[in-house]
Short mmCIF file of C-alpha atoms in Angstrom, two decimals:
data_model
loop_
_atom_site.label_atom_id
_atom_site.label_comp_id
_atom_site.label_asym_id
_atom_site.label_seq_id
_atom_site.Cartn_x
_atom_site.Cartn_y
_atom_site.Cartn_z
CA MET A 1 4.69 18.39 9.18
CA VAL A 2 2.46 18.59 12.22
CA LEU A 3 1.47 14.90 12.45
CA ASP A 4 4.71 13.31 11.22
CA LYS A 5 6.06 12.35 14.65
CA LEU A 6 2.77 10.65 15.53
CA VAL A 7 2.67 8.85 12.19
CA ASN A 8 6.19 7.51 12.77
CA GLN A 9 5.31 6.47 16.33
CA TYR A 10 2.12 4.59 15.41
CA TYR A 11 2.96 3.64 11.81
CA ASP A 12 2.56 -0.12 12.27
CA ALA A 13 -1.06 0.37 13.33
CA LEU A 14 -1.96 2.56 10.35
CA SER A 15 -3.51 1.30 7.13
CA ASP A 16 -2.97 2.80 3.67
CA ASN A 17 -6.37 4.47 4.05
CA ASP A 18 -5.28 6.02 7.37
CA LEU A 19 -2.11 7.34 5.73
CA TYR A 20 -4.12 8.78 2.88
CA VAL A 21 -6.46 10.62 5.29
CA ILE A 22 -3.40 12.05 7.07
CA LYS A 23 -2.02 13.14 3.69
CA VAL A 24 -5.32 14.95 2.98
CA ILE A 25 -5.07 16.63 6.41
CA HIS A 26 -1.55 17.86 5.62
CA ASP A 27 -2.63 19.05 2.16
CA ASN A 28 -5.44 21.07 3.77
CA ILE A 29 -3.69 22.04 7.01
CA ASP A 30 -4.87 25.66 6.95
CA ASP A 31 -8.50 24.57 6.55
CA MET A 32 -8.25 21.92 9.26
CA LYS A 33 -8.69 24.46 12.07
CA VAL A 34 -12.32 24.94 11.05
CA MET A 35 -13.02 21.85 8.94
CA LYS A 36 -15.89 19.64 10.06
CA ILE A 37 -15.38 15.89 10.06
CA GLN A 38 -18.02 15.50 7.34
CA GLU A 39 -15.99 17.71 5.01
CA LEU A 40 -12.76 15.81 5.74
CA ALA A 41 -14.60 12.55 5.05
CA ALA A 42 -15.77 13.92 1.69
CA ARG A 43 -12.32 15.22 0.71
CA SER A 44 -10.61 11.94 1.65
CA HIS A 45 -13.33 9.69 0.18
CA THR A 46 -13.74 7.81 3.44
CA SER A 47 -16.25 7.48 6.28
CA ILE A 48 -16.63 9.52 9.46
CA SER A 49 -16.10 6.39 11.56
CA SER A 50 -12.84 5.66 9.71
CA ILE A 51 -11.55 9.14 10.58
CA HIS A 52 -12.44 8.64 14.26
CA ARG A 53 -10.62 5.28 14.25
CA MET A 54 -7.56 6.83 12.59
CA ALA A 55 -7.48 9.61 15.19
CA LYS A 56 -7.59 7.07 18.02
CA LYS A 57 -4.80 5.04 16.42
CA ILE A 58 -2.44 8.04 16.72
CA GLY A 59 -3.35 8.78 20.33
CA PHE A 60 -6.39 11.08 20.25
CA ASP A 61 -9.85 10.65 21.77
CA GLY A 62 -11.42 11.47 18.41
CA TYR A 63 -11.58 14.02 15.64
CA SER A 64 -12.18 17.03 17.90
CA ASP A 65 -9.09 16.17 19.94
CA LEU A 66 -7.07 15.77 16.73
CA LYS A 67 -8.27 19.13 15.42
CA SER A 68 -7.37 20.86 18.70
CA TYR A 69 -3.87 19.38 18.50
CA ILE A 70 -3.45 20.73 14.96
CA LYS A 71 -4.60 24.20 16.05
CA LEU A 72 -2.03 24.26 18.85
CA ASN A 73 0.90 22.74 16.95
CA ASP A 74 0.63 23.93 13.37
CA ARG A 75 3.41 26.29 12.34
CA VAL A 76 4.34 27.89 9.06
CA GLU A 77 7.28 25.71 7.97
CA GLU A 78 8.16 26.94 4.50
CA ASP A 79 10.97 29.27 5.60
CA THR A 80 12.35 27.04 8.37
CA GLN A 81 11.98 23.67 6.70
CA ASP A 82 15.03 21.47 7.23
CA LEU A 83 15.48 20.00 3.77
CA MET A 84 17.79 17.20 4.94
CA ASP A 85 15.29 16.14 7.61
CA LEU A 86 12.60 16.16 4.93
CA LEU A 87 14.67 13.90 2.67
CA GLU A 88 15.32 11.49 5.54
CA HIS A 89 11.61 11.47 6.33
CA ASP A 90 10.67 10.68 2.70
CA ILE A 91 13.16 7.81 2.53
CA LYS A 92 11.96 6.32 5.83
CA GLN A 93 8.31 6.59 4.84
CA THR A 94 8.99 5.07 1.41
CA LEU A 95 10.72 2.09 3.03
CA LYS A 96 7.72 1.69 5.35
CA HIS A 97 5.38 1.65 2.34
CA LEU A 98 7.56 -1.09 0.85
CA ASP A 99 7.21 -3.12 4.06
CA GLN A 100 3.51 -3.45 3.22
CA LEU A 101 4.05 -4.43 -0.41
CA ASP A 102 3.11 -7.92 -1.61
CA PHE A 103 6.56 -8.81 -2.95
CA GLU A 104 5.58 -12.45 -3.54
CA ARG A 105 3.02 -11.34 -6.10
CA LEU A 106 5.28 -8.67 -7.61
CA ASN A 107 8.23 -11.05 -7.90
CA ARG A 108 6.10 -13.62 -9.73
CA MET A 109 4.77 -10.96 -12.10
CA ILE A 110 8.30 -9.85 -12.95
CA ASP A 111 9.57 -13.43 -13.24
CA GLU A 112 6.76 -14.54 -15.56
CA ALA A 113 6.70 -11.43 -17.75
CA PRO A 114 8.26 -12.08 -21.17
CA PHE A 115 8.63 -8.33 -21.68
CA ILE A 116 8.27 -5.17 -19.57
CA TYR A 117 7.34 -1.74 -20.93
CA ILE A 118 8.27 1.27 -18.77
CA TYR A 119 6.75 4.73 -19.08
CA GLY A 120 7.58 7.89 -17.13
CA THR A 121 5.09 10.75 -17.26
CA GLY A 122 7.72 13.55 -17.17
CA THR A 123 11.42 14.28 -17.57
CA ALA A 124 12.43 13.18 -14.06
CA GLN A 125 10.12 10.17 -14.28
CA LEU A 126 11.78 9.20 -17.57
CA GLU A 127 15.16 9.24 -15.82
CA VAL A 128 13.73 6.82 -13.26
CA ALA A 129 12.39 4.66 -16.11
CA ASN A 130 15.85 4.49 -17.69
CA ASP A 131 17.30 3.39 -14.36
CA VAL A 132 14.60 0.72 -14.04
CA GLN A 133 15.53 -0.63 -17.47
CA ARG A 134 19.19 -0.77 -16.40
CA GLN A 135 18.25 -2.76 -13.31
CA LEU A 136 15.98 -5.10 -15.25
CA LEU A 137 18.84 -5.79 -17.66
CA SER A 138 20.91 -7.03 -14.71
CA LEU A 139 18.06 -9.47 -13.99
CA TYR A 140 18.16 -10.66 -17.63
CA LYS A 141 14.65 -9.26 -18.14
CA ARG A 142 13.78 -7.82 -21.54
CA SER A 143 12.31 -4.31 -21.35
CA MET A 144 11.77 -1.07 -23.23
CA VAL A 145 11.45 2.53 -22.08
CA LEU A 146 8.58 4.32 -23.82
CA LYS A 147 9.93 7.83 -24.23
CA ASN A 148 6.75 9.74 -25.15
CA GLU A 149 2.98 9.37 -25.48
CA ARG A 150 3.21 8.15 -29.09
CA GLU A 151 5.53 5.30 -28.05
CA LEU A 152 3.21 4.55 -25.10
CA MET A 153 0.23 4.27 -27.43
CA ASN A 154 2.19 1.94 -29.70
CA GLY A 155 3.27 -0.12 -26.69
CA ILE A 156 -0.32 -0.46 -25.49
CA GLU A 157 -1.30 -1.84 -28.91
CA GLN A 158 1.54 -4.39 -28.80
CA LEU A 159 1.11 -5.67 -25.25
CA THR A 160 0.34 -9.40 -25.03
CA ASP A 161 -0.72 -11.63 -22.14
CA GLY A 162 1.78 -11.68 -19.30
CA GLU A 163 3.68 -8.60 -20.42
CA ILE A 164 3.90 -5.76 -17.92
CA LEU A 165 3.31 -2.04 -18.39
CA LEU A 166 4.93 -0.01 -15.61
CA ILE A 167 3.82 3.64 -15.31
CA ILE A 168 5.85 6.01 -13.14
CA SER A 169 4.19 9.27 -12.09
CA LEU A 170 4.43 11.87 -9.34
CA SER A 171 0.80 12.87 -8.84
CA GLY A 172 -0.94 10.23 -10.95
CA GLU A 173 -3.27 13.01 -12.10
CA THR A 174 -2.96 14.78 -15.47
CA LYS A 175 -5.50 15.24 -18.25
CA ASN A 176 -3.34 13.36 -20.76
CA LEU A 177 -2.84 10.53 -18.29
CA GLU A 178 -6.59 10.13 -17.83
CA ASP A 179 -7.04 9.79 -21.59
CA ILE A 180 -4.27 7.18 -21.68
CA ILE A 181 -5.81 5.16 -18.84
CA HIS A 182 -9.17 5.18 -20.59
CA LEU A 183 -7.44 3.69 -23.66
CA ILE A 184 -5.63 1.13 -21.50
CA LYS A 185 -8.95 0.04 -19.95
CA ALA A 186 -10.58 -0.16 -23.38
CA ARG A 187 -7.76 -2.51 -24.48
CA ASN A 188 -8.07 -4.48 -21.19
CA VAL A 189 -4.37 -3.88 -20.49
CA GLN A 190 -3.11 -4.50 -16.95
CA TYR A 191 -0.49 -2.14 -15.54
CA ILE A 192 1.52 -1.35 -12.41
CA SER A 193 1.42 2.21 -11.05
CA VAL A 194 4.23 3.92 -9.15
CA THR A 195 3.00 7.16 -7.52
CA THR A 196 3.04 9.11 -4.28
CA LEU A 197 0.57 7.89 -1.67
CA LYS A 198 -2.67 9.64 -2.58
CA ASP A 199 -6.00 8.86 -4.14
CA ASN A 200 -5.19 9.34 -7.82
CA PHE A 201 -6.62 8.21 -11.14
CA LEU A 202 -3.55 6.21 -12.12
CA ALA A 203 -3.44 4.18 -8.90
CA GLN A 204 -7.21 3.65 -8.83
CA ASN A 205 -7.15 1.74 -12.13
CA ALA A 206 -3.90 -0.23 -11.71
CA MET A 207 -3.71 -3.95 -11.08
CA PHE A 208 -0.83 -3.34 -8.64
CA ASN A 209 0.22 -0.16 -6.79
CA ILE A 210 3.66 0.85 -5.55
CA TYR A 211 3.68 3.94 -3.33
CA VAL A 212 6.50 6.43 -2.80
CA ASN A 213 6.89 9.30 -0.34
CA SER A 214 8.08 12.52 -2.02
CA THR A 215 7.16 15.70 -0.15
CA PRO A 216 7.21 18.91 -2.22
CA PHE A 217 9.59 21.57 -0.88
CA HIS A 218 10.77 25.09 -1.71
CA LEU A 219 14.30 25.98 -2.75
CA PHE A 220 16.01 29.19 -1.59
CA ASN A 221 14.73 31.02 -4.67
CA GLY A 222 11.10 30.01 -4.12
CA ILE A 223 11.10 27.32 -6.81
CA ASN A 224 8.94 24.29 -5.96
CA ASN A 225 10.75 20.95 -6.11
CA SER A 226 10.19 17.26 -5.45
CA SER A 227 12.79 14.56 -4.89
CA PHE A 228 12.88 11.46 -7.09
CA LEU A 229 15.51 9.77 -4.96
CA PRO A 230 12.78 7.74 -3.18
CA TYR A 231 11.68 6.40 -6.58
CA HIS A 232 15.20 5.15 -7.28
CA ILE A 233 15.29 3.58 -3.82
CA VAL A 234 12.00 1.76 -4.50
CA PHE A 235 13.40 0.03 -7.57
CA ASP A 236 16.70 -0.73 -5.86
CA VAL A 237 14.71 -2.53 -3.15
CA ILE A 238 12.64 -4.36 -5.78
CA LEU A 239 15.87 -5.53 -7.46
CA ARG A 240 17.24 -6.87 -4.17
CA LYS A 241 13.95 -8.50 -3.14
CA PHE A 242 13.61 -10.20 -6.52
CA SER A 243 17.18 -11.52 -6.41
CA LYS A 244 16.65 -12.91 -2.89
CA TRP A 245 13.36 -14.49 -3.95
CA LYS A 246 14.98 -16.17 -6.99
CA ASN A 247 17.74 -17.60 -4.81
CA GLU A 248 15.11 -19.16 -2.55
CA GLN A 249 13.19 -20.89 -5.36
CA PRO A 250 13.27 -24.74 -5.37
CA GLY A 251 15.87 -26.19 -7.69
CA LYS A 252 17.98 -23.04 -7.68
#
């Protein structure tokens, strides 16, 4: 995508909010050629000054300079998209998101949890949830995959202090999910969200957020697809980080 090289070049200087604004720009790339900064601020739920600062962080004088760059460099990529390059990009960006994660806090949450419930919002997400349970078993952590909304509702009713609810989603935005989160909040249940990096209802209400990069792409037959490999990589990293952290604990 048009700003990817600049994001990679200046990534260390960018905040999660900066990355979200860039995601909004990419999602609205056709509109960007005429979009005023006030409209971008409204769509990205941020301030005009924050957009100017983000633009300067990636080498532009300001928003107007950024918009001119997009006009000159935007190309229709759907037919020429290199799918292997896209996969490599998603993996690299996911690992960069993990670099900013508070693993000390996450490790303690996992270590202290007597039980972990795992819920995936779709078929592919459920496959990730099953893999998470397999990895937790290797850590001697008790867990359960909640296979449908009924089991999720039952799990919410059974959650006790210290237990973790882990919700894995792609968009973090579905009508059913909003209803579930309202119930979770009513029960004062704390949960961890795993979603792509965007402003979504699931992440907004979580006690802890884990972000994944998974760029939608088109197959040869026009079918839309998204890769869940970055999700598996996230939990593989969490497994390794937790094991390293346990080895470093006093009295080990």
